[in-house]
């Protein structure tokens, strides 16, 4: 009898792709999900005899071994076992035999080699059948990443475009983002990211063996998406200067970034800010099969010293003293949530987990953040892994303002201490609308339960040490403050104040506002009002001062007065950054030494509209019209339009926009050819 040989392999990519929801991954390699059968057919040189059995070997990573669960050797069986690799002979017709293979639901994910040999008395060498890619499986109930809702799986795993929310609390804006996890070469790049981690470089065999665990994978990706420790994907830049790279505001998706990193031999791509890091991380994790979404937190705290408060030092005009202020409150911050079980913490903490690739603070010596259980954050369990205190502060820190006097004394200023963690937002399932998920992170602001949770978190961080001394926190300039000192409330003043925008703030136009002051007492009083204004980055870091003036206001009993404020375009145009943000502050000094700080963040608007000029059909070109308006009072030139769309365009499209006179509109038209139905949209 002739020796048995495999002459051809049919991976049944269409059948397996449909069953495993992987049919949109391009390329010739089979892509399947763990914990689920896939089928393939072997063409043999002769029929398989009844006493002959094929023995299969799967292995992943270097130095694969059964001890590390990166290699498995198994033969065909009629028994179903969910905890190990198995093969079943499905059908045989003459020289053709169809098999199904199933991996355990906790198998290591990544690139696998499959080989086979015949079990018989004669010795046979293994015959390599080929390579396949194994991903996490949110459709498998036994997988740690299992997500029960099909609608949510479609959104958080398969949707290749989405919305990222930016702006300020009172004016939230939606920006489209092309995740593009099914674009050419993206899966290969995402797997390469795992192979570039320091852990893999130090001990590849052990690193690969941990890749069954979504906690391990997401923590590694969180570190690799930024470039701070490991020549990761994106280099951050928050100074408003983007020479030698691309402004973070010009990216419209992850695909161009990932391609640039990969083709540039893993040189970090310049530049990113929080929404860029979050967009790229969402692409990588969805690509690997972990349900992931992008989350925006407005008035987001950056607590550098783990005291659960943002301590801001200001001068008598309400201007931030940067040399003293270490903490900050960003207008918004964007991170990710991924859905998986927390075997390390217990089932109470399963579900959404916060992950943040923006390099803000080190976690165990590396710039990364998470996964932190959203449930643990809501319940104040900040002692649990990973990075609970930092995430808790981002959404729930107290905002404390200190007036720094010339004699280097300080005093609390009355301001809104509860402004942190507002309008926590993500894209709705199945639509582009915004969903507020603040209640997942904390109980209603100021409620008894919310204060109990806050106190619980403080106690876990500031517990009494064995020696009886309380933990001390360091402030800017070397000052040490007891936590009790931070909790002393400021005296509530006898006036209230707020800024009111009188006309919509439009880029290129003058700004018209009013500061409204109201007396809360039955007596007359005098108020010294020191006004300041500055262009800022979205992190609220001041760039340049554009307003500095003082007023004395006499308020009668329970009287309201308005101080008009005008800022001309010429005052801000030279110093406005691409963030298009301005911060106004009013330090109100009341009789009897009362002090009130009033702040207002303003985002200037501009206008672009997109219209598809006909029905979008796969394989058929369709026109797109973009209307651009020059809102400035001066001529603009040398402008370009950047367009990206998953399943609509190959890469990023750059279109020159004609010079525009003040208030002039221009119509820019181009064509797109949809390559697949799916979820593609133009951004």
XYZ file of C-alpha atoms in Angstrom, residues 223-622:
400
model
C 1.162 50.156 26.507
C 1.980 49.526 22.836
C -0.442 52.028 21.290
C 1.647 54.857 22.802
C 5.364 55.112 22.147
C 6.668 56.136 25.555
C 8.352 52.916 26.669
C 8.481 50.630 23.689
C 8.562 52.273 20.238
C 4.820 51.813 20.145
C 2.445 53.030 17.474
C 1.676 56.698 18.237
C 3.803 59.492 19.682
C 1.878 61.987 21.789
C 2.198 65.765 21.502
C 0.242 68.311 23.559
C 2.234 71.489 22.944
C 0.309 72.649 19.870
C 3.400 72.257 17.649
C 3.377 69.415 15.155
C 6.443 69.916 12.983
C 7.736 66.767 11.336
C 4.419 64.999 11.717
C 0.640 65.192 11.413
C -1.552 67.234 13.747
C -3.705 64.933 15.907
C -6.754 66.833 14.625
C -6.010 65.811 11.033
C -6.328 62.056 11.554
C -9.711 60.622 10.610
C -9.043 56.956 11.281
C -6.631 54.289 12.463
C -5.714 52.621 9.160
C -3.272 55.246 7.879
C -1.593 55.368 11.306
C -1.152 51.604 11.599
C 0.108 51.290 8.020
C 2.597 54.114 8.578
C 3.925 52.499 11.765
C 4.281 49.087 10.129
C 5.801 50.264 6.856
C 8.145 52.594 8.743
C 9.676 49.604 10.548
C 7.880 50.343 13.807
C 8.907 53.978 14.091
C 6.287 55.827 16.192
C 3.825 57.871 14.143
C 3.717 61.590 14.913
C 1.379 62.790 16.480
C -1.540 61.719 18.641
C -3.702 62.938 21.480
C -6.260 61.060 23.567
C -8.887 60.433 20.877
C -6.217 59.177 18.467
C -4.859 56.712 21.030
C -8.416 55.554 21.784
C -9.326 55.208 18.110
C -6.249 53.110 17.350
C -6.732 50.928 20.423
C -10.361 50.314 19.487
C -9.219 49.143 16.049
C -6.638 46.730 17.491
C -8.935 45.163 20.088
C -11.939 44.814 17.757
C -9.605 43.268 15.205
C -8.450 40.682 17.786
C -12.069 39.889 18.676
C -12.610 41.795 21.935
C -15.775 43.918 22.084
C -14.509 47.493 22.509
C -15.964 50.991 22.431
C -14.661 54.540 22.653
C -15.729 56.577 25.696
C -15.445 60.342 26.218
C -15.380 61.936 29.681
C -16.030 65.676 29.903
C -14.219 67.682 32.590
C -11.813 64.811 33.063
C -9.418 64.927 35.999
C -5.717 64.163 35.770
C -4.801 63.468 39.386
C -1.013 63.208 39.592
C -0.703 62.460 43.310
C -3.539 59.992 43.984
C -5.373 62.184 46.503
C -8.684 62.047 44.586
C -8.795 65.795 44.129
C -7.746 68.181 41.387
C -5.973 71.050 43.115
C -5.723 74.165 40.987
C -3.690 77.211 42.025
C -4.727 80.572 40.579
C -3.766 84.221 40.919
C -6.092 87.147 41.681
C -7.334 87.136 38.054
C -8.217 83.435 38.104
C -5.265 82.525 35.887
C -3.796 79.077 36.456
C -0.329 79.123 38.033
C 1.307 76.331 36.077
C 4.459 76.133 38.189
C 2.335 75.300 41.251
C -0.472 73.285 39.672
C 0.419 69.650 39.055
C -3.114 68.312 38.652
C -5.334 69.325 35.765
C -8.869 69.074 34.443
C -9.085 68.415 30.719
C -12.099 69.713 28.757
C -12.532 66.125 27.686
C -10.586 62.900 27.722
C -11.149 59.819 25.586
C -10.436 56.225 26.551
C -11.747 52.745 25.736
C -13.916 50.158 27.377
C -13.632 46.459 26.547
C -16.032 43.730 27.644
C -14.659 40.624 29.342
C -14.689 38.564 32.518
C -12.328 39.358 35.402
C -11.207 35.961 36.681
C -8.550 37.804 38.706
C -11.169 39.855 40.600
C -14.314 37.720 40.643
C -17.598 37.699 38.701
C -18.922 40.871 40.357
C -16.422 42.835 38.272
C -17.118 41.215 34.886
C -18.289 43.427 32.039
C -16.932 46.751 30.816
C -13.291 47.447 31.673
C -11.590 50.849 31.291
C -8.429 50.894 29.160
C -6.470 54.030 28.347
C -3.532 54.133 25.953
C -2.906 57.876 26.414
C 0.432 58.151 28.261
C -0.506 60.126 31.386
C 0.895 58.221 34.360
C 2.995 55.079 34.710
C 1.403 51.833 35.825
C 3.941 49.373 37.245
C 6.694 51.350 35.533
C 5.034 51.545 32.102
C 2.791 54.195 30.533
C -0.504 52.315 30.324
C -3.807 52.226 32.159
C -6.218 49.417 32.941
C -8.061 47.259 32.672
C -10.050 48.806 35.519
C -13.523 47.408 36.144
C -16.235 50.029 35.591
C -18.236 48.364 38.368
C -15.259 48.695 40.740
C -15.005 52.408 39.879
C -18.701 52.968 40.568
C -18.485 51.158 43.903
C -15.248 52.859 45.030
C -13.206 49.646 45.039
C -10.091 51.519 43.989
C -7.742 48.934 45.519
C -8.462 46.418 42.756
C -6.288 45.904 39.679
C -5.550 47.806 37.561
C -5.147 51.587 38.093
C -8.428 52.088 39.947
C -7.418 55.280 41.803
C -6.434 57.095 38.614
C -9.638 56.179 36.758
C -11.814 56.912 39.811
C -10.281 60.390 40.031
C -10.853 61.012 36.311
C -14.610 60.776 36.821
C -15.136 61.579 40.507
C -12.365 63.775 41.927
C -13.261 66.936 43.810
C -12.216 70.115 41.979
C -10.540 72.431 44.478
C -9.322 75.939 43.699
C -6.657 77.716 45.743
C -5.867 81.428 45.547
C -2.084 81.815 45.810
C -1.194 85.122 47.390
C 1.975 87.139 46.881
C 3.158 86.258 50.401
C 2.938 82.549 49.355
C -0.080 81.936 51.562
C -3.054 80.152 50.065
C -6.789 80.125 50.667
C -9.681 78.121 49.311
C -11.803 79.828 46.674
C -15.466 78.930 46.265
C -16.081 77.205 42.945
C -17.957 74.219 41.558
C -16.230 71.255 43.235
C -18.528 68.730 41.508
C -17.700 69.557 37.905
C -15.465 66.505 37.310
C -16.817 63.593 35.255
C -19.738 65.015 33.310
C -21.631 63.628 30.311
C -19.579 60.428 30.006
C -20.483 59.453 26.450
C -20.241 56.735 23.840
C -21.803 56.015 20.471
C -25.205 54.323 20.564
C -25.584 50.755 19.334
C -26.796 50.852 15.737
C -26.827 54.633 15.304
C -24.551 57.676 15.464
C -26.382 59.268 18.404
C -24.716 59.892 21.772
C -25.492 57.763 24.825
C -24.768 59.113 28.313
C -23.234 56.342 30.449
C -22.265 58.469 33.470
C -24.473 56.303 35.713
C -22.256 53.290 34.964
C -19.301 55.118 36.548
C -20.886 56.825 39.552
C -24.078 57.371 41.470
C -25.937 60.698 40.978
C -23.589 63.590 41.760
C -24.032 64.841 45.316
C -26.335 61.984 46.327
C -25.835 60.234 49.631
C -24.699 57.058 47.875
C -22.176 58.953 45.732
C -20.679 60.619 48.815
C -20.511 57.249 50.603
C -18.622 55.745 47.680
C -16.264 58.725 47.574
C -15.547 58.371 51.304
C -14.992 54.633 50.828
C -12.458 55.309 48.073
C -10.658 57.923 50.189
C -10.406 55.510 53.130
C -8.938 52.802 50.915
C -6.263 55.213 49.685
C -5.612 57.116 52.904
C -5.800 54.381 55.511
C -3.958 54.838 58.793
C -0.454 53.409 58.581
C 0.831 50.930 61.155
C 2.834 53.655 62.893
C -0.276 55.782 63.300
C 0.852 58.472 60.886
C -1.512 59.457 58.065
C -0.366 59.256 54.446
C 0.872 62.621 53.266
C 0.403 63.933 49.744
C 2.895 66.219 48.068
C 1.813 69.344 46.295
C 3.599 71.570 43.766
C 6.542 73.522 45.136
C 7.234 70.905 47.779
C 4.267 71.773 50.032
C 2.741 68.917 51.989
C -1.017 68.911 52.702
C -2.941 66.612 54.949
C -6.029 65.127 53.346
C -8.103 66.851 56.075
C -6.747 70.184 54.848
C -7.956 69.403 51.330
C -11.448 68.585 52.586
C -12.031 71.893 54.401
C -14.778 73.585 52.349
C -14.453 77.150 51.094
C -16.770 79.771 52.536
C -19.868 80.084 50.356
C -20.029 83.702 49.115
C -23.105 85.899 49.191
C -23.180 86.219 45.389
C -23.482 83.859 42.445
C -22.004 84.320 39.008
C -22.023 82.762 35.561
C -20.886 83.623 32.055
C -23.591 83.891 29.398
C -22.801 83.629 25.665
C -24.831 86.311 23.854
C -24.095 85.135 20.299
C -22.965 81.714 18.989
C -19.144 81.591 19.125
C -18.008 81.238 15.510
C -14.406 81.060 14.328
C -13.395 84.361 12.706
C -16.057 86.415 14.498
C -15.942 88.616 17.585
C -17.075 86.980 20.831
C -19.845 88.634 22.832
C -20.590 87.484 26.355
C -21.724 88.776 29.700
C -20.760 87.955 33.277
C -24.004 87.788 35.278
C -23.615 88.497 39.003
C -26.476 88.107 41.499
C -26.546 89.174 45.142
C -27.990 86.631 47.555
C -28.317 89.027 50.518
C -30.597 91.849 51.587
C -27.695 94.270 51.901
C -25.748 96.246 49.316
C -22.191 95.129 48.610
C -19.214 95.965 46.438
C -17.553 93.332 44.220
C -14.110 93.592 42.641
C -14.183 91.553 39.399
C -10.880 90.540 37.807
C -11.412 89.094 34.324
C -8.943 87.055 32.319
C -9.131 85.058 29.121
C -6.692 82.778 27.329
C -6.541 80.530 24.318
C -6.045 76.983 25.570
C -5.408 73.421 24.485
C -8.147 70.851 25.152
C -6.150 69.870 28.260
C -6.938 73.424 29.492
C -3.291 74.340 29.373
C -3.137 78.113 28.608
C -1.401 79.192 25.400
C -1.688 82.991 25.363
C -3.602 85.607 27.330
C -6.189 87.530 25.291
C -8.172 89.321 28.032
C -7.106 91.096 31.230
C -9.376 93.689 32.828
C -10.928 94.697 36.150
C -14.338 96.080 37.117
C -15.894 97.299 40.347
C -19.555 96.419 40.652
C -22.037 97.674 43.248
C -24.803 95.169 43.878
C -27.978 96.198 45.647
C -30.015 93.774 47.759
C -30.691 90.635 45.676
C -29.811 92.606 42.542
C -28.496 91.074 39.294
C -26.030 92.919 37.082
C -24.354 92.022 33.807
C -20.819 92.958 32.849
C -20.510 92.938 29.032
C -17.422 91.227 27.622
C -16.228 91.563 24.032
C -13.238 89.774 22.519
C -12.479 90.735 18.933
C -11.217 88.277 16.330
C -7.962 90.226 16.149
C -7.414 89.564 19.860
C -7.471 85.780 19.555
C -6.687 84.890 15.927
C -2.890 84.719 16.264
C -2.921 82.538 19.387
C -5.866 80.229 18.748
C -4.756 76.595 18.438
C -6.328 73.906 16.273
C -8.396 72.975 19.339
C -10.228 76.313 18.828
C -10.749 76.729 22.590
C -10.804 79.773 24.895
C -11.038 79.806 28.705
C -12.573 82.796 30.516
C -12.158 83.320 34.261
C -13.603 85.851 36.683
C -12.196 86.149 40.198
C -14.871 87.929 42.217
C -13.642 89.477 45.484
C -16.593 90.320 47.699
C -16.828 92.504 50.787
C -15.833 90.572 53.956
C -13.154 88.662 52.092
C -15.451 86.239 50.263
C -14.094 84.920 46.973
C -15.842 83.330 44.002
C -14.213 81.925 40.860
C -16.374 81.670 37.727
C -15.013 79.883 34.622
C -16.290 79.329 31.089
C -14.837 77.107 28.361
C -15.677 78.175 24.807
C -15.198 76.144 21.633
C -15.376 78.085 18.366
C -17.392 76.515 15.557
C -16.620 76.024 11.874
C -18.698 74.351 9.176
C -18.299 71.391 6.801
C -21.231 69.443 5.329
C -21.104 66.121 3.434
C -23.702 64.884 0.937
C -23.741 61.595 -1.007
C -25.109 62.276 -4.517
C -26.973 59.038 -5.138
C -27.468 55.483 -3.862
C -24.359 53.678 -2.581
C -24.024 50.271 -4.269
C -21.119 47.849 -3.882
C -18.805 48.087 -6.884
C -20.514 51.176 -8.346
C -18.919 54.639 -8.198
C -21.012 57.336 -6.531
